[in-house]
Coordinates of N, CA and C in Angstrom, one line a residue:
M1442 N 0.9 -4.3 34.8 CA 1.3 -5.4 34.2 C 0.5 -5.7 33.5
I1443 N -0.7 -5.9 33.8 CA -2.0 -6.8 32.9 C -2.2 -5.9 31.9
R1444 N -2.4 -4.5 32.3 CA -2.7 -3.5 31.1 C -1.7 -3.3 30.0
S1445 N -0.4 -3.7 30.3 CA 0.5 -3.7 29.3 C 0.3 -5.0 28.5
T1446 N 0.2 -6.1 29.2 CA -0.2 -7.5 28.5 C -1.3 -7.1 27.5
I1447 N -2.6 -6.7 28.1 CA -3.7 -6.5 27.0 C -3.6 -5.7 25.8
F1448 N -2.6 -4.4 25.9 CA -2.0 -3.5 25.0 C -1.4 -4.2 23.9
L1449 N -0.5 -5.0 24.5 CA 0.7 -5.7 23.5 C -0.3 -6.8 22.7
V1450 N -1.3 -7.4 23.3 CA -2.0 -8.4 22.6 C -2.9 -7.7 21.5
L1451 N -3.4 -6.5 21.8 CA -4.4 -5.8 21.1 C -3.5 -5.2 19.9
L1452 N -2.4 -4.7 20.1 CA -1.6 -4.3 19.0 C -1.1 -5.3 18.2
I1453 N -0.8 -6.7 18.6 CA -0.4 -7.7 17.8 C -1.8 -8.0 16.8
V1454 N -2.8 -7.9 17.3 CA -4.0 -8.4 16.6 C -4.1 -7.2 15.5
V1455 N -4.1 -6.0 15.9 CA -4.2 -4.7 14.8 C -3.1 -5.0 13.5
V1456 N -1.7 -5.3 14.0 CA -0.8 -5.5 13.1 C -1.1 -6.7 12.1
Q1457 N -1.7 -7.8 12.6 CA -1.9 -9.0 11.9 C -3.1 -8.7 10.8
Q1458 N -4.0 -8.1 11.4 CA -5.4 -7.6 10.3 C -4.8 -6.6 9.3
R1459 N -3.7 -5.9 9.4 CA -3.2 -5.1 8.4 C -2.5 -5.7 7.5
T1460 N -1.7 -6.8 7.9 CA -1.1 -7.5 6.8 C -1.7 -8.5 6.1
Q1461 N -3.3 -8.4 6.5 CA -4.0 -9.2 5.5 C -4.9 -8.3 4.6
A1462 N -4.0 -7.3 4.3 CA -5.1 -6.0 3.5 C -5.4 -6.5 2.1
F1463 N -6.3 -5.8 1.4 CA -6.5 -6.3 0.3 C -5.5 -6.1 -0.9
Q1464 N -5.4 -6.9 -1.8 CA -4.3 -6.7 -2.7 C -5.1 -6.7 -4.1
P1465 N -4.6 -5.8 -4.9 CA -5.3 -5.2 -6.3 C -5.1 -6.6 -7.1
V1466 N -5.9 -6.5 -7.8 CA -6.3 -7.7 -8.7 C -6.2 -7.1 -10.2
T1467 N -5.2 -7.6 -11.2 CA -4.9 -7.1 -12.4 C -5.2 -8.2 -13.6
K1468 N -6.0 -8.0 -14.5 CA -6.1 -8.8 -15.9 C -6.0 -8.2 -17.0
N1469 N -4.8 -8.3 -17.6 CA -4.8 -7.8 -19.3 C -5.9 -8.4 -19.9
N1470 N -6.0 -7.4 -21.1 CA -7.0 -8.2 -22.0 C -8.4 -8.7 -21.5
H1471 N -8.9 -7.9 -20.4 CA -10.2 -8.1 -20.1 C -10.9 -7.0 -19.6
V1472 N -12.0 -7.1 -19.5 CA -13.1 -6.1 -19.0 C -14.0 -6.7 -17.9
L1473 N -14.3 -5.9 -17.0 CA -15.6 -6.2 -16.0 C -16.8 -5.5 -16.9
V1474 N -18.0 -6.4 -17.4 CA -19.1 -6.0 -18.0 C -20.2 -5.8 -16.9
G1475 N -21.3 -4.5 -17.4 CA -22.3 -4.6 -16.6 C -22.2 -3.9 -15.4
H1476 N -20.9 -3.2 -14.9 CA -20.8 -2.3 -13.9 C -20.1 -0.9 -13.9
V1477 N -20.0 -0.5 -15.0 CA -19.5 0.7 -15.5 C -20.6 1.8 -15.0
F1478 N -20.1 2.9 -14.4 CA -20.7 3.9 -13.9 C -20.5 5.2 -14.3
Q1479 N -19.0 5.1 -15.1 CA -18.6 6.6 -15.7 C -17.7 6.1 -16.6
Q1480 N -17.7 6.7 -17.9 CA -16.5 6.4 -18.7 C -15.6 7.9 -18.9
F1481 N -14.7 8.0 -19.3 CA -14.1 9.2 -19.8 C -12.7 9.1 -20.5
Y1482 N -12.1 9.9 -21.2 CA -11.0 9.7 -21.8 C -9.8 10.3 -20.9
A1483 N -8.9 9.4 -20.5 CA -8.0 9.8 -19.7 C -6.5 9.6 -20.3
R1484 N -5.5 10.8 -20.0 CA -4.6 10.9 -20.8 C -3.5 9.8 -20.8
D1485 N -3.5 9.2 -19.3 CA -2.9 7.6 -19.3 C -3.6 6.8 -18.4
W1486 N -3.0 5.9 -18.1 CA -3.2 4.6 -17.3 C -3.4 5.4 -16.0
F1487 N -2.6 6.2 -15.6 CA -2.3 6.9 -14.3 C -3.5 7.6 -13.9
N1488 N -3.8 8.3 -14.9 CA -5.2 9.3 -14.6 C -6.2 8.4 -14.3
C1489 N -6.4 7.1 -14.9 CA -7.7 6.5 -14.7 C -7.6 5.7 -13.5
I1490 N -6.3 5.2 -13.1 CA -6.4 4.8 -11.3 C -6.5 5.7 -10.6
Q1491 N -6.0 6.9 -10.7 CA -6.2 8.0 -9.9 C -7.7 8.5 -9.4
A1492 N -8.3 8.8 -10.9 CA -10.2 8.9 -10.9 C -10.6 8.0 -10.0
C1493 N -10.4 6.6 -10.1 CA -11.0 5.5 -9.4 C -10.6 5.6 -8.0
H1494 N -9.6 5.8 -7.7 CA -9.1 5.8 -6.4 C -9.6 7.0 -5.7
D1495 N -10.2 8.2 -6.2 CA -10.6 9.3 -5.7 C -12.1 9.5 -5.7
E1496 N -12.7 8.3 -6.4 CA -14.1 8.1 -6.5 C -14.7 7.1 -5.3
P1497 N -15.5 7.3 -4.4 CA -16.0 6.5 -3.3 C -16.6 5.2 -4.1
R1498 N -17.6 5.6 -5.0 CA -18.2 4.2 -5.7 C -17.3 3.2 -6.4
C1499 N -16.0 3.8 -6.8 CA -15.1 3.0 -7.7 C -14.6 1.9 -7.0
I1500 N -14.9 0.6 -7.6 CA -14.2 -0.6 -7.2 C -13.1 -1.0 -7.7
S1501 N -13.4 -0.8 -9.2 CA -12.3 -1.1 -10.4 C -12.5 -0.5 -11.3
Y1502 N -11.7 -0.7 -12.4 CA -11.8 0.0 -13.6 C -11.2 -0.6 -14.9
N1503 N -11.6 -0.1 -16.0 CA -11.2 -1.1 -17.1 C -10.7 0.2 -17.9
Y1504 N -9.3 0.2 -18.5 CA -8.5 0.9 -19.2 C -8.2 0.3 -20.4
H1505 N -8.6 1.2 -21.6 CA -8.3 0.7 -22.9 C -7.0 1.6 -23.3
R1506 N -5.8 1.1 -23.7 CA -4.6 1.6 -24.1 C -4.8 1.9 -25.6
S1507 N -5.0 3.0 -25.6 CA -5.0 3.7 -27.0 C -3.7 4.0 -27.7
T1508 N -3.5 3.9 -28.9 CA -2.5 4.4 -29.4 C -2.4 5.6 -29.8
G1509 N -3.7 6.4 -29.5 CA -3.7 7.8 -29.4 C -3.2 8.3 -28.1
A1510 N -3.7 9.8 -28.2 CA -3.3 10.5 -26.9 C -3.9 10.0 -25.8
N1511 N -5.2 9.6 -25.8 CA -6.1 9.6 -24.7 C -6.5 8.0 -24.8
G1512 N -6.9 7.3 -23.8 CA -7.4 6.0 -23.4 C -8.8 6.3 -22.7
L1513 N -9.6 4.9 -23.1 CA -10.8 5.1 -22.4 C -11.0 4.4 -21.1
C1514 N -11.4 5.2 -20.1 CA -11.2 4.9 -18.6 C -12.7 4.8 -18.5
E1515 N -13.2 3.4 -17.7 CA -14.3 3.2 -17.5 C -14.3 2.7 -15.9
M1516 N -14.9 3.6 -15.0 CA -15.2 3.3 -13.6 C -16.3 2.1 -13.2
N1517 N -15.9 1.0 -12.4 CA -16.8 0.1 -12.0 C -17.3 0.3 -10.7
D1518 N -18.5 0.0 -10.2 CA -19.1 0.2 -8.9 C -19.0 -1.6 -8.4
N1519 N -18.2 -2.2 -8.9 CA -18.2 -3.6 -8.4 C -16.8 -4.2 -8.7
G1520 N -16.4 -5.3 -8.3 CA -15.0 -5.8 -8.5 C -15.3 -7.5 -9.0
A1521 N -14.0 -7.9 -9.4 CA -14.1 -9.2 -9.5 C -13.1 -9.8 -8.8
K1522 N -12.9 -10.0 -7.5 CA -11.8 -10.5 -6.7 C -11.6 -12.1 -7.0
S1523 N -12.3 -12.7 -7.1 CA -12.1 -14.2 -7.6 C -12.3 -14.4 -9.1
L1524 N -11.1 -14.6 -9.6 CA -11.0 -14.7 -11.1 C -11.0 -16.1 -11.7
C1525 N -11.2 -16.9 -10.7 CA -11.0 -18.3 -11.1 C -12.4 -18.8 -11.7
N1526 N -12.3 -20.2 -12.5 CA -13.6 -20.5 -13.1 C -14.3 -19.8 -13.9
G1527 N -13.8 -19.3 -14.8 CA -14.5 -18.4 -16.0 C -15.2 -17.4 -15.4
H1528 N -14.8 -16.4 -14.8 CA -15.6 -15.5 -14.3 C -16.7 -14.9 -15.4
K1529 N -18.0 -15.1 -15.1 CA -18.9 -14.4 -16.0 C -19.0 -13.1 -16.6
S1530 N -18.7 -12.3 -15.4 CA -18.8 -10.8 -15.8 C -17.3 -10.2 -16.3
L1531 N -16.2 -10.8 -16.2 CA -15.0 -10.3 -16.7 C -14.8 -11.3 -18.1
I1532 N -14.7 -10.4 -19.1 CA -14.7 -11.0 -20.5 C -13.3 -10.6 -21.3
Y1533 N -12.8 -11.5 -22.0 CA -11.5 -11.2 -23.1 C -12.1 -10.0 -23.8
S1534 N -11.2 -8.7 -23.7 CA -11.1 -7.6 -24.8 C -9.8 -7.1 -24.9
K1535 N -9.4 -7.4 -26.1 CA -7.9 -7.2 -26.5 C -7.6 -5.4 -26.2
G1536 N -6.7 -5.2 -25.5 CA -6.3 -3.8 -25.7 C -6.6 -3.0 -24.4
F1537 N -7.6 -3.6 -23.5 CA -8.0 -3.3 -22.3 C -7.2 -3.9 -21.0
V1538 N -7.2 -3.2 -20.0 CA -6.7 -3.7 -18.6 C -7.9 -3.7 -17.5
F1539 N -7.9 -4.7 -16.8 CA -9.1 -4.8 -15.7 C -8.0 -4.5 -14.5
Q1540 N -8.5 -3.7 -13.6 CA -7.6 -3.7 -12.2 C -8.9 -3.2 -11.3
Q1541 N -8.8 -4.2 -10.0 CA -9.6 -3.9 -8.8 C -8.7 -3.4 -8.0
I1542 N -9.2 -2.4 -7.5 CA -8.1 -1.3 -6.4 C -8.6 -1.3 -4.9
K1543 N -10.1 -1.7 -5.1 CA -10.6 -1.5 -3.6 C -11.2 -3.1 -3.2
E1544 N -11.5 -3.1 -1.8 CA -12.4 -4.1 -1.7 C -13.8 -3.8 -1.8
G1545 N -14.6 -4.8 -2.4 CA -16.1 -4.5 -2.6 C -16.9 -5.7 -2.7
K1546 N -17.9 -5.5 -3.6 CA -18.8 -6.5 -4.0 C -18.2 -7.4 -5.0
V1547 N -18.2 -8.7 -4.8 CA -17.8 -9.5 -5.9 C -18.6 -10.0 -6.8
S1548 N -18.6 -10.0 -8.1 CA -19.5 -10.4 -9.2 C -19.6 -11.7 -9.0
R1549 N -20.6 -12.5 -9.6 CA -21.1 -13.7 -9.5 C -21.5 -14.1 -11.0

């Protein structure tokens, strides 16, 4: 009986931790500067997000929505989870979208 209770308590703790999982942050017309470690032209936004997801160093990306066939994808080794109070590394840049898809260091 005690083992069952302990197991149930541990299961509840694990479920609670998973519900507090990281939520992606997206900011249209903004880029994170000073943290790009790789740039390439992607066929579309999905190719950029997939490349960032597959690269362990990639915490976030900047993607420029091009009117042409390919858009510029910039993979960042840092993030900007807290977007309040005029984040210094996250700047306005028309046509770009910034998205942080993984937990990581937060720029200040």
